[in-house]
mmCIF file of C-alpha atoms in Angstrom:
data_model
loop_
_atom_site.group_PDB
_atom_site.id
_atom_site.type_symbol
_atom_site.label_atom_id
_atom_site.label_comp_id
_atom_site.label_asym_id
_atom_site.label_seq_id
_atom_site.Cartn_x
_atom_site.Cartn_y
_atom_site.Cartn_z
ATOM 1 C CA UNK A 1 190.420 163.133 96.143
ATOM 2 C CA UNK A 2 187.272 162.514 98.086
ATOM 3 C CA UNK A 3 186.510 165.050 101.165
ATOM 4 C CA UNK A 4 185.591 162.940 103.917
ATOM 5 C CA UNK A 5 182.978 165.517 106.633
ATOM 6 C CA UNK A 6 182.873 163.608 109.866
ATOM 7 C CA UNK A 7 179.650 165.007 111.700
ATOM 8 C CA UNK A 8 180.777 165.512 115.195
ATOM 9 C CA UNK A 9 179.014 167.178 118.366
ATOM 10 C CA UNK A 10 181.887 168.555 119.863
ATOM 11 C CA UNK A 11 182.144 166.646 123.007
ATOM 12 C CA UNK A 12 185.947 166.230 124.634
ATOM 13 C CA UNK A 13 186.647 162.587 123.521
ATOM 14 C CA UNK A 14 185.517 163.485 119.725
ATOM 15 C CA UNK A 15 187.851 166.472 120.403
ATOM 16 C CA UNK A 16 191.047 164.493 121.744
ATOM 17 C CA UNK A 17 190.386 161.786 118.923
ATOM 18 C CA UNK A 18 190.837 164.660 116.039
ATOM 19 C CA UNK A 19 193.874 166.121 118.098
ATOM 20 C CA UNK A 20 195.678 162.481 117.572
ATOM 21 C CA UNK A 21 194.777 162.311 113.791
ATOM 22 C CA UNK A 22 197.809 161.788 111.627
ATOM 23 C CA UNK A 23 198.176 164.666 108.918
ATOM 24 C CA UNK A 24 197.159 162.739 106.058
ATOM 25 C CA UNK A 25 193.978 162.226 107.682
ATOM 26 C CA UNK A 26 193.793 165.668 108.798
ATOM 27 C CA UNK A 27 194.298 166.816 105.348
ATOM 28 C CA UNK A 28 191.552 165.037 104.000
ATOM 29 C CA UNK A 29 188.849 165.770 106.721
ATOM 30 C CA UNK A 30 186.212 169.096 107.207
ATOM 31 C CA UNK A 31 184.841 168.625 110.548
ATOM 32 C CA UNK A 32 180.751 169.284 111.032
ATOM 33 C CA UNK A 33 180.945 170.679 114.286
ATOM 34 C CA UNK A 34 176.968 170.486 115.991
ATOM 35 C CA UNK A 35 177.692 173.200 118.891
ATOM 36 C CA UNK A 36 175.078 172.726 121.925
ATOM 37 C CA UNK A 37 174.737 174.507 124.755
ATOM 38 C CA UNK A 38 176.587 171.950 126.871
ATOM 39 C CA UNK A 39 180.040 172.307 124.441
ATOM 40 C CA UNK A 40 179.505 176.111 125.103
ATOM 41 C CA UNK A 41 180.167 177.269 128.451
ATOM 42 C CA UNK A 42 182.156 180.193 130.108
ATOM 43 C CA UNK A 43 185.678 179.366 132.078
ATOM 44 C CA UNK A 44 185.176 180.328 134.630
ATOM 45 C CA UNK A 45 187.307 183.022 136.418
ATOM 46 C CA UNK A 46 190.392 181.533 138.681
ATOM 47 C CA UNK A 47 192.872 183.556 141.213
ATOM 48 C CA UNK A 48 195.160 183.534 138.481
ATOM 49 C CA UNK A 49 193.039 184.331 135.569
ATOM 50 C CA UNK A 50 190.324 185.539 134.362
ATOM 51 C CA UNK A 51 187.279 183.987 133.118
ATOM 52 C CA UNK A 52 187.019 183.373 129.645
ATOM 53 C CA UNK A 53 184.162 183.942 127.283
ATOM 54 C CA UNK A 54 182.434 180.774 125.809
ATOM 55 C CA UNK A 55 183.375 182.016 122.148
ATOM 56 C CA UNK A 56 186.603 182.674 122.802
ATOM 57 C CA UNK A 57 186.774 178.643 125.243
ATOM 58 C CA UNK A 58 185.261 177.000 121.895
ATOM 59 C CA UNK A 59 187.638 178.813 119.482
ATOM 60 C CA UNK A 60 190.480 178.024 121.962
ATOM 61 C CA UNK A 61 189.288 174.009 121.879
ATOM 62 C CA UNK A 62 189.583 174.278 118.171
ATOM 63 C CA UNK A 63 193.102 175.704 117.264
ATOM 64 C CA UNK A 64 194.075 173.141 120.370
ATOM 65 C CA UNK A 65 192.732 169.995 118.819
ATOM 66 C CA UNK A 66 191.784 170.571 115.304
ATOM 67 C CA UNK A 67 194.115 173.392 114.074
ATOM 68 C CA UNK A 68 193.473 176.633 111.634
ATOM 69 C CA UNK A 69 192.337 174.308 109.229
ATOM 70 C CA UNK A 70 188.559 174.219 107.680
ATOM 71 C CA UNK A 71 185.879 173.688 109.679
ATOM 72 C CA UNK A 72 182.267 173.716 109.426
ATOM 73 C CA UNK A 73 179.747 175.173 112.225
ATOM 74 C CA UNK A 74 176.203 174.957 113.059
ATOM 75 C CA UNK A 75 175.571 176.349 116.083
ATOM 76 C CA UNK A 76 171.801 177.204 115.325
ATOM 77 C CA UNK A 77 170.578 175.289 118.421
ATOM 78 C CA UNK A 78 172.217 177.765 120.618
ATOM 79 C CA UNK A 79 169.655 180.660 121.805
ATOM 80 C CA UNK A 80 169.657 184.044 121.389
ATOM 81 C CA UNK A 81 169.832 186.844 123.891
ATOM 82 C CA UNK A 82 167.328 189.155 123.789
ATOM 83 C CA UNK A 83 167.908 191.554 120.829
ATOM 84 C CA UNK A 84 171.632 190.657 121.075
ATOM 85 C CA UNK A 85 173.338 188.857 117.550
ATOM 86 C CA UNK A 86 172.691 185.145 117.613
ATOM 87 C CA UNK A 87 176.126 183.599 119.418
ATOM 88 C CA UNK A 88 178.003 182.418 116.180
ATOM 89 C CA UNK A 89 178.896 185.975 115.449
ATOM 90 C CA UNK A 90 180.910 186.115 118.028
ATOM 91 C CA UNK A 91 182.299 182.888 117.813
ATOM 92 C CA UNK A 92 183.216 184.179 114.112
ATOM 93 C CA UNK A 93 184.754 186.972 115.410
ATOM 94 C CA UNK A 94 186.752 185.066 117.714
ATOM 95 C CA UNK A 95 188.072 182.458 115.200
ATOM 96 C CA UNK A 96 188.726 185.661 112.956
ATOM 97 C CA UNK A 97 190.922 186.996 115.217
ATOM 98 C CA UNK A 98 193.075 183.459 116.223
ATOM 99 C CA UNK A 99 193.063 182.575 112.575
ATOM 100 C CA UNK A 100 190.864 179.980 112.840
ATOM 101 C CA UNK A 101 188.859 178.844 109.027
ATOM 102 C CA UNK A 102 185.349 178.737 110.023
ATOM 103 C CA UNK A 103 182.412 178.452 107.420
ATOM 104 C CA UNK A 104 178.860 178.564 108.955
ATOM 105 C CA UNK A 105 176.365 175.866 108.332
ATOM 106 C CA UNK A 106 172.651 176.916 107.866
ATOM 107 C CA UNK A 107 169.694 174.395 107.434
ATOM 108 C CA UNK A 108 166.401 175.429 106.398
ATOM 109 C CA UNK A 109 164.773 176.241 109.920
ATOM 110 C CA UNK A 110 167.168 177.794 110.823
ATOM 111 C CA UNK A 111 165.731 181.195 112.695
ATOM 112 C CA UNK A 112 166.011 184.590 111.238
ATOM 113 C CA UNK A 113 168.685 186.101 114.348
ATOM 114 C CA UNK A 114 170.750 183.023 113.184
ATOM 115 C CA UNK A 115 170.522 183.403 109.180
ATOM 116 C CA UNK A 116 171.438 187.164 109.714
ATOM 117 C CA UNK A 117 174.280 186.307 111.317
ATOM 118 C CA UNK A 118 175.508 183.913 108.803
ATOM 119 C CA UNK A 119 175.217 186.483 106.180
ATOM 120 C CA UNK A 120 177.146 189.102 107.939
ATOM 121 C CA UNK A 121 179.687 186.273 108.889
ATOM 122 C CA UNK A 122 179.585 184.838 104.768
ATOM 123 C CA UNK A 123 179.808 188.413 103.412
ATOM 124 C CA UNK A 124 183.157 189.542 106.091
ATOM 125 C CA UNK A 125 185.335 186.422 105.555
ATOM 126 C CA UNK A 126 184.111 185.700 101.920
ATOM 127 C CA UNK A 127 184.281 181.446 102.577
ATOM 128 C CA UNK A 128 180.761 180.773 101.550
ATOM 129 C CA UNK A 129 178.168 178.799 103.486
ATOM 130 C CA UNK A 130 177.430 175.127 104.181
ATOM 131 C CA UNK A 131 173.644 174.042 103.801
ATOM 132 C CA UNK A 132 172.880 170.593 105.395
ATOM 133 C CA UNK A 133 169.294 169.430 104.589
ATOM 134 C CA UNK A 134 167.708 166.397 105.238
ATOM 135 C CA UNK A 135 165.584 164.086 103.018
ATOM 136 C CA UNK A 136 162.427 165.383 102.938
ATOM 137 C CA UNK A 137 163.712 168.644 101.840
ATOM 138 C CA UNK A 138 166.274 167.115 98.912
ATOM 139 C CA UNK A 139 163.085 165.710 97.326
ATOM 140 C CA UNK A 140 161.977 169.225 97.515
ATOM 141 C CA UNK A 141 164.822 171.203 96.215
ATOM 142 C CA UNK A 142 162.575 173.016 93.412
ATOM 143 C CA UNK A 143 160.264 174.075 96.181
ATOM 144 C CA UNK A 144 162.433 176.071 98.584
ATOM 145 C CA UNK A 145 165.590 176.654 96.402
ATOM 146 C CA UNK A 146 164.365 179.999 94.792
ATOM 147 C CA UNK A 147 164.567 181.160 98.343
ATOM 148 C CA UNK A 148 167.767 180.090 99.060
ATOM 149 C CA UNK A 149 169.162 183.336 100.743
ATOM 150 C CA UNK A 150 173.016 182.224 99.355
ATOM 151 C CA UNK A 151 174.100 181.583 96.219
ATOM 152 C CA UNK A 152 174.381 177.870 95.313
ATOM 153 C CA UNK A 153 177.878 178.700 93.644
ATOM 154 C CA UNK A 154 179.813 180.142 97.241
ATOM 155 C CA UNK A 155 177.329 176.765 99.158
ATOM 156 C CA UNK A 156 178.694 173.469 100.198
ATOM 157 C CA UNK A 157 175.134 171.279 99.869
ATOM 158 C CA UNK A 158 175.226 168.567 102.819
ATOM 159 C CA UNK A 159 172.093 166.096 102.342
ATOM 160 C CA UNK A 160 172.427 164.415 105.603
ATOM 161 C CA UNK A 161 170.074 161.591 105.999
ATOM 162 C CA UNK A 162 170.593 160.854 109.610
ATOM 163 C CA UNK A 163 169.349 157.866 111.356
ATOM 164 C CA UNK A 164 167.339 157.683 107.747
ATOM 165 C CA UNK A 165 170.281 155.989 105.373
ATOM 166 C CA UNK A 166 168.536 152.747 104.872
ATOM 167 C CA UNK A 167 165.189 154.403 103.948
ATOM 168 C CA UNK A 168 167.067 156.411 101.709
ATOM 169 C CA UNK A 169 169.194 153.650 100.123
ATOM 170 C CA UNK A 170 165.498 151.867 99.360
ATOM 171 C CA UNK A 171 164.252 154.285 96.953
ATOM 172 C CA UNK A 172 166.469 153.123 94.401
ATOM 173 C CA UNK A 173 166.836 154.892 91.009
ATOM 174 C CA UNK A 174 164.352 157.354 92.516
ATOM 175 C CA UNK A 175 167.303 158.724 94.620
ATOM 176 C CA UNK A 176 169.300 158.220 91.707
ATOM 177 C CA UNK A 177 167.699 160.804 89.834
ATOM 178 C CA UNK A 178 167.584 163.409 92.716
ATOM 179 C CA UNK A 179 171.342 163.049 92.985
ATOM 180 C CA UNK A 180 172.163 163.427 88.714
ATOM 181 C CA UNK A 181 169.725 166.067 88.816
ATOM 182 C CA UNK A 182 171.292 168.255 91.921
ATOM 183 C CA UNK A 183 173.065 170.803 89.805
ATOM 184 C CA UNK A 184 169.938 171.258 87.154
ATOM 185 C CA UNK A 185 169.646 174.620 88.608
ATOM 186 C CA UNK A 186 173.216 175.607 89.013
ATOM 187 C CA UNK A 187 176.311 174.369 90.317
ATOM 188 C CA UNK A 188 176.794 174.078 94.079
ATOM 189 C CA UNK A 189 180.296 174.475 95.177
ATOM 190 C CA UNK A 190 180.245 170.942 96.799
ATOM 191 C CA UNK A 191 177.694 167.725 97.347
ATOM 192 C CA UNK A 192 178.234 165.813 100.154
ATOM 193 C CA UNK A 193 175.877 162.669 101.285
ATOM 194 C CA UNK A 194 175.892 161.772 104.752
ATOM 195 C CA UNK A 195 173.853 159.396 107.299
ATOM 196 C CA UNK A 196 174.777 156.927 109.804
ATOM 197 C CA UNK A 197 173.473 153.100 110.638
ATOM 198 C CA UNK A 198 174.213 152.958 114.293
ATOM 199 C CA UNK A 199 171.305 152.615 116.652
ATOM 200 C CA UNK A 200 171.243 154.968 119.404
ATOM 201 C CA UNK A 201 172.894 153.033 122.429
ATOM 202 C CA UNK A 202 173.557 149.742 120.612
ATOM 203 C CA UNK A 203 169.166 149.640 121.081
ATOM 204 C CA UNK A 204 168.300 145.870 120.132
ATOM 205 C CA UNK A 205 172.035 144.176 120.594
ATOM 206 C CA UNK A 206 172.451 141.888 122.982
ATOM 207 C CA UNK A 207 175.845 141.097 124.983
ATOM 208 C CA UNK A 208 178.711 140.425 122.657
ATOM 209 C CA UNK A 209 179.836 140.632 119.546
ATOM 210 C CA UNK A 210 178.045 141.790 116.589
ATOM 211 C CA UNK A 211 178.189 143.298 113.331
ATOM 212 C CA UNK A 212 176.225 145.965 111.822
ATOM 213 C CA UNK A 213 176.182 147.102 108.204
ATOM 214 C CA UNK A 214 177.344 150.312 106.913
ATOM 215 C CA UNK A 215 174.273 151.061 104.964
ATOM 216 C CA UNK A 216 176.151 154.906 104.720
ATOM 217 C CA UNK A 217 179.202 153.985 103.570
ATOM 218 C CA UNK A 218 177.612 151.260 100.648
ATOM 219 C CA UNK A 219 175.370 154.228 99.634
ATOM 220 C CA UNK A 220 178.103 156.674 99.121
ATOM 221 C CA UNK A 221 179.774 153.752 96.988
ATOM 222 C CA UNK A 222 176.381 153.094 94.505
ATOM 223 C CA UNK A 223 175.673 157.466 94.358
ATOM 224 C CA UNK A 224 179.143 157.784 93.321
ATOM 225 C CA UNK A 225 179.526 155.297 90.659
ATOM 226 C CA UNK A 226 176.730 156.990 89.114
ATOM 227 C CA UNK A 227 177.722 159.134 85.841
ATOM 228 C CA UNK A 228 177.031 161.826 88.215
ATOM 229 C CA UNK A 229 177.955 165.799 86.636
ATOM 230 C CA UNK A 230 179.929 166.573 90.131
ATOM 231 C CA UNK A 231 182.020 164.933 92.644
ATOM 232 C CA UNK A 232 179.824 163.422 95.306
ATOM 233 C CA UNK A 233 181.690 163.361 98.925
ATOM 234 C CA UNK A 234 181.411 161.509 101.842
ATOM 235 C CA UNK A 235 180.122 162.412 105.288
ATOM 236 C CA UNK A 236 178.818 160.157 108.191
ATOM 237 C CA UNK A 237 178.567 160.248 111.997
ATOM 238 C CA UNK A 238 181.516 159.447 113.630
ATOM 239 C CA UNK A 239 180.744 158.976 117.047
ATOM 240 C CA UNK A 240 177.434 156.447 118.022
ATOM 241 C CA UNK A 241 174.756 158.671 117.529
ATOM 242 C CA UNK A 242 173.187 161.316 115.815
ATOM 243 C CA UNK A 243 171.056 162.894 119.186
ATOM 244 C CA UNK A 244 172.860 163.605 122.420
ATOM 245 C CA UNK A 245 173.551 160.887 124.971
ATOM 246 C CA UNK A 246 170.147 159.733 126.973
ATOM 247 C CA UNK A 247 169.962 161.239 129.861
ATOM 248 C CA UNK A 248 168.254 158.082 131.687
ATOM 249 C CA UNK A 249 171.569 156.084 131.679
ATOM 250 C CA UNK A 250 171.790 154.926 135.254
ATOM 251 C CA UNK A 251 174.978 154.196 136.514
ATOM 252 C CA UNK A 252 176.373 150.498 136.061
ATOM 253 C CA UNK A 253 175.019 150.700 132.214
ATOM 254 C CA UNK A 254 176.492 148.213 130.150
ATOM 255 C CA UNK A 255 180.239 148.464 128.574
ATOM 256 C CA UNK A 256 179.829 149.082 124.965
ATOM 257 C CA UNK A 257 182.624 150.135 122.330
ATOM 258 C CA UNK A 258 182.427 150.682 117.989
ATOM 259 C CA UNK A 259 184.894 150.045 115.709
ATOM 260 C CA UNK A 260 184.779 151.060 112.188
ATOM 261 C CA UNK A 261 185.704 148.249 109.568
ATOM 262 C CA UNK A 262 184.946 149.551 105.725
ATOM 263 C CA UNK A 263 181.541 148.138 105.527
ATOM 264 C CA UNK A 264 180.614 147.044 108.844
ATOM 265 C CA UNK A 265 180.691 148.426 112.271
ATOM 266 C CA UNK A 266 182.360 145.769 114.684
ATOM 267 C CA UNK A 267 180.285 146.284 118.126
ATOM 268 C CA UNK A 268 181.029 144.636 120.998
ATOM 269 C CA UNK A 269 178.263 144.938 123.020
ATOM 270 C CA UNK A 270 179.073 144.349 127.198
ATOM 271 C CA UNK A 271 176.833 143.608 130.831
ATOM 272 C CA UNK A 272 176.211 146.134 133.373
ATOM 273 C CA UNK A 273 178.767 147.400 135.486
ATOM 274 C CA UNK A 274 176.585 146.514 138.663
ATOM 275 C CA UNK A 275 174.492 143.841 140.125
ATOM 276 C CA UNK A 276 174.545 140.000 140.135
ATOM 277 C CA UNK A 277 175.695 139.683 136.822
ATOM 278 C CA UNK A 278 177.455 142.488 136.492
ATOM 279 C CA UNK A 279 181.435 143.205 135.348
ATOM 280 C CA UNK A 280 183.934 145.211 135.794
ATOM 281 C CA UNK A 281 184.194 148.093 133.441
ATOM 282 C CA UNK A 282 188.421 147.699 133.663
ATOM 283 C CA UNK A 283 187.485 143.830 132.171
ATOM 284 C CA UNK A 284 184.831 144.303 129.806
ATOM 285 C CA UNK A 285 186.915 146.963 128.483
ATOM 286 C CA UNK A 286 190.215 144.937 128.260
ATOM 287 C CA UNK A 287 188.357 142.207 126.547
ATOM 288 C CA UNK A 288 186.346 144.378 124.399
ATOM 289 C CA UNK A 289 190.409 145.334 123.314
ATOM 290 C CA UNK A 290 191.464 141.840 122.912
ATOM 291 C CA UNK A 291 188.362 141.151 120.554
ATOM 292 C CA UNK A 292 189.686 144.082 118.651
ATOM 293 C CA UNK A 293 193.213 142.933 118.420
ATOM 294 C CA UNK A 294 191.786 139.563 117.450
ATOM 295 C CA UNK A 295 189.284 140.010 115.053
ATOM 296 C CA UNK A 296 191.091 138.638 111.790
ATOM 297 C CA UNK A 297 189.445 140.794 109.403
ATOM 298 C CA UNK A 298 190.475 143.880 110.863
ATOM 299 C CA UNK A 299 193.290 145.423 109.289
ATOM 300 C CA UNK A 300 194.969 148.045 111.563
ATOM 301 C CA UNK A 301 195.923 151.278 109.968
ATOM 302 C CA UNK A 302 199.958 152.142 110.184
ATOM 303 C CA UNK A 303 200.885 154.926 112.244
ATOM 304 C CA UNK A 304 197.036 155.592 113.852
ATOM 305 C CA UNK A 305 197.129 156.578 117.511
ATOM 306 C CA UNK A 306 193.793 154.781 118.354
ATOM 307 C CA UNK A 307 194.618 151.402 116.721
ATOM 308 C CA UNK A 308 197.977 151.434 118.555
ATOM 309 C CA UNK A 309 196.570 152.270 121.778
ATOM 310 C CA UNK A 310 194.092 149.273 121.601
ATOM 311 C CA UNK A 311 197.143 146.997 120.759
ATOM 312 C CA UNK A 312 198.701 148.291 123.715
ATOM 313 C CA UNK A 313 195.731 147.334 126.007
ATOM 314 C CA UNK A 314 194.797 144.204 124.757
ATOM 315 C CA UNK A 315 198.598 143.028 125.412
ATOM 316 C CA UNK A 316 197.934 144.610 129.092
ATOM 317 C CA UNK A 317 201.125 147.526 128.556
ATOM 318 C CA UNK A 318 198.479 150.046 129.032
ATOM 319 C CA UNK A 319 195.375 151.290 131.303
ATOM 320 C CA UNK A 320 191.821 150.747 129.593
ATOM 321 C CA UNK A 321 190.817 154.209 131.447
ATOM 322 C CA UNK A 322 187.191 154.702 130.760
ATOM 323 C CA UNK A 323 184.522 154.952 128.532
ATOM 324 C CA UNK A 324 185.407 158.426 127.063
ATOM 325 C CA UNK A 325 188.895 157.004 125.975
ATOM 326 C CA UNK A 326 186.880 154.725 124.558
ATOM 327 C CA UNK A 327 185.287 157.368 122.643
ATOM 328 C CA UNK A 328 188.501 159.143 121.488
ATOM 329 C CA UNK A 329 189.875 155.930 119.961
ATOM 330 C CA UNK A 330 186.581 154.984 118.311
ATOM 331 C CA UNK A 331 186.074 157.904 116.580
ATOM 332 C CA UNK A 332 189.890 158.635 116.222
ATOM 333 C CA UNK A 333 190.042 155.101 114.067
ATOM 334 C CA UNK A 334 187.057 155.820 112.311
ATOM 335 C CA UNK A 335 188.032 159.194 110.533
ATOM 336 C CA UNK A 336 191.756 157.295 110.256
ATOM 337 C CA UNK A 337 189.813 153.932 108.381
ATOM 338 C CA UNK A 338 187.798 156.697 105.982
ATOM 339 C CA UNK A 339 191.318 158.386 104.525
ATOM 340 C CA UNK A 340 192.105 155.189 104.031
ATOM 341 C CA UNK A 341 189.678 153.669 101.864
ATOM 342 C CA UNK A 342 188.275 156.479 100.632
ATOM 343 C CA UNK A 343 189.824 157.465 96.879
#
């Protein structure tokens, strides 16, 4: 069976949308979890209780939404204190403890404070690492790989090609051979290839509906039909981008919403909120829903939380809520639609 590794950053509605996943979904799935600074945050003490540590809040979040099952971390982009142990050790410890199965994720930047702590976290829990590397650097793998701190036997390879898929898909048989050739040097404990072919924001789509290829997905199909020595699994970006959300998003934006089909992305792309022309967010959103429930192609998944719930506001029996729904149900259907057509 194919391991499907949704790349996810962590945010509450990506969180909510894995809590609803049905178990054979769940079973199928390793999370990427990208841990910022924003998704790590103290609780802050109450009358009643007191506050609790941002390790322990994100470990909490995890066994709440995604279970004890497997997980994967990076958390490199969170800073280090002084002379203190980069942050993921204590997350570690705290997962440890709840019975939580984390396995750290290391790239090649990755700073020394936050490599150390991987190795004391990959030698205490004996799970192995995860390296995700882009492009650039899986061209280069006989560069940098007799540096590799980990053995390739206890590492899960991620080549993630980001925003990057369709220049990667153009190289043809050149990225053929890279892929055949991954193991020349030993056997890594898994391959996964991984990108995405949404445009941050829906940049260049005007209002209504569109589709956009899945340049990820159709690469994935080609690399795997390939009489490859290993099998090659699937990753992608669940939610709409691969950054963090722009920070120049005035309010009144438009009303936009993703839904994964097997080779497209269905976008329906709205109007601002505000001005002369603008809409209500409570109607773009229900007709956004009914373009969903309409769209003949579409093939709703049995027993999927976030393709009932659209039903259910298309037909008007339920609130549209807001955008962050929005975001549970997209990415909620998307990891759903991958268990089901991947093999």
């Amino acid at each position: 069976m194919i391991r499907y590794v949704p790349i996810l950053r962590w945010k509450r509605g990506e969180r909510i949308a894995l809590r609803h996943l049905t178990p054979q979904a769940r079973a199928r799935t390793t999370p990427l979890l990208l841990l910022g600074s924003e998704q790590f945050k103290v609780k802050a003490a109450t009358k009643a209780h007191a506050a609790v540590p941002a390790p322990q809040v994100f470990v909490n979040d995890m066994l709440s939404d995604w279970g004890n099952g497997t997980f994967y971390l990076d958390a490199s982009s969170l800073p280090t204190q002084g002379a203190q142990p980069h942050p993921i050790a204590a997350i570690a410890s705290a997962a440890r403890a709840a019975g939580a199965t984390m396995i750290p994720v290391v790239h090649l930047g990755a700073n020394h404070s936050y490599v150390s702590a991987v190795t004391a976290i990959r030698n205490f829990d004996g799970r192995g690492v995860c390296l995700r590397i882009d492009m650039q650097e899986l061209f280069s793998v006989a560069n940098w790989l007799p540096q590799w701190p980990f053995a390739i036997g206890e590492t899960d390879l991620i080549v993630d090609f980001g925003e990057n898929v369709a220049s990667a898909a153009a190289l043809g048989t050149a990225l053929d051979g890279v892929f055949t050739g991954l193991n020349t040097s030993g056997v890594w404990r898994s391959i996964t290839v991984a990108g995405t072919s949404m445009p941050p924001n829906f940049t260049g789509y005007t209002a209504g509906q569109h589709h956009i290829a899945r340049i990820e997905a159709q690469l994935w199909s080609r690399l795997s039909a390939l009489p490859l020595p290993y099998q090659l699994d699937f990753g992608d970006f669940a939610s709409v981008t691969t950054g963090v959300t722009p920070t120049n998003i005035a309010w009144g934006y438009p009303i936009n919403v993703k839904y994964t089909l097997p080779n497209h992305f269905l976008i329906f792309r709205g109007v601002r909120t505000t001005g002369p022309s603008g809409v209500d967010m409570d109607i773009q959103l229900r007709g956004h829903a009914r373009g969903i429930a309409g769209y003949s192609p579409r093939h709703p998944i049995a027993g999927a939380w976030s393709d009932h719930a659209i039903d259910q506001i298309a037909v008007g029996n339920a609130d549209t809520k807001g955008l962050e729904h929005w975001v549970q149900l997209s990415v909620n259907r998307h990891i759903e639609l991958m268990h089901a057509v991947l093999p």
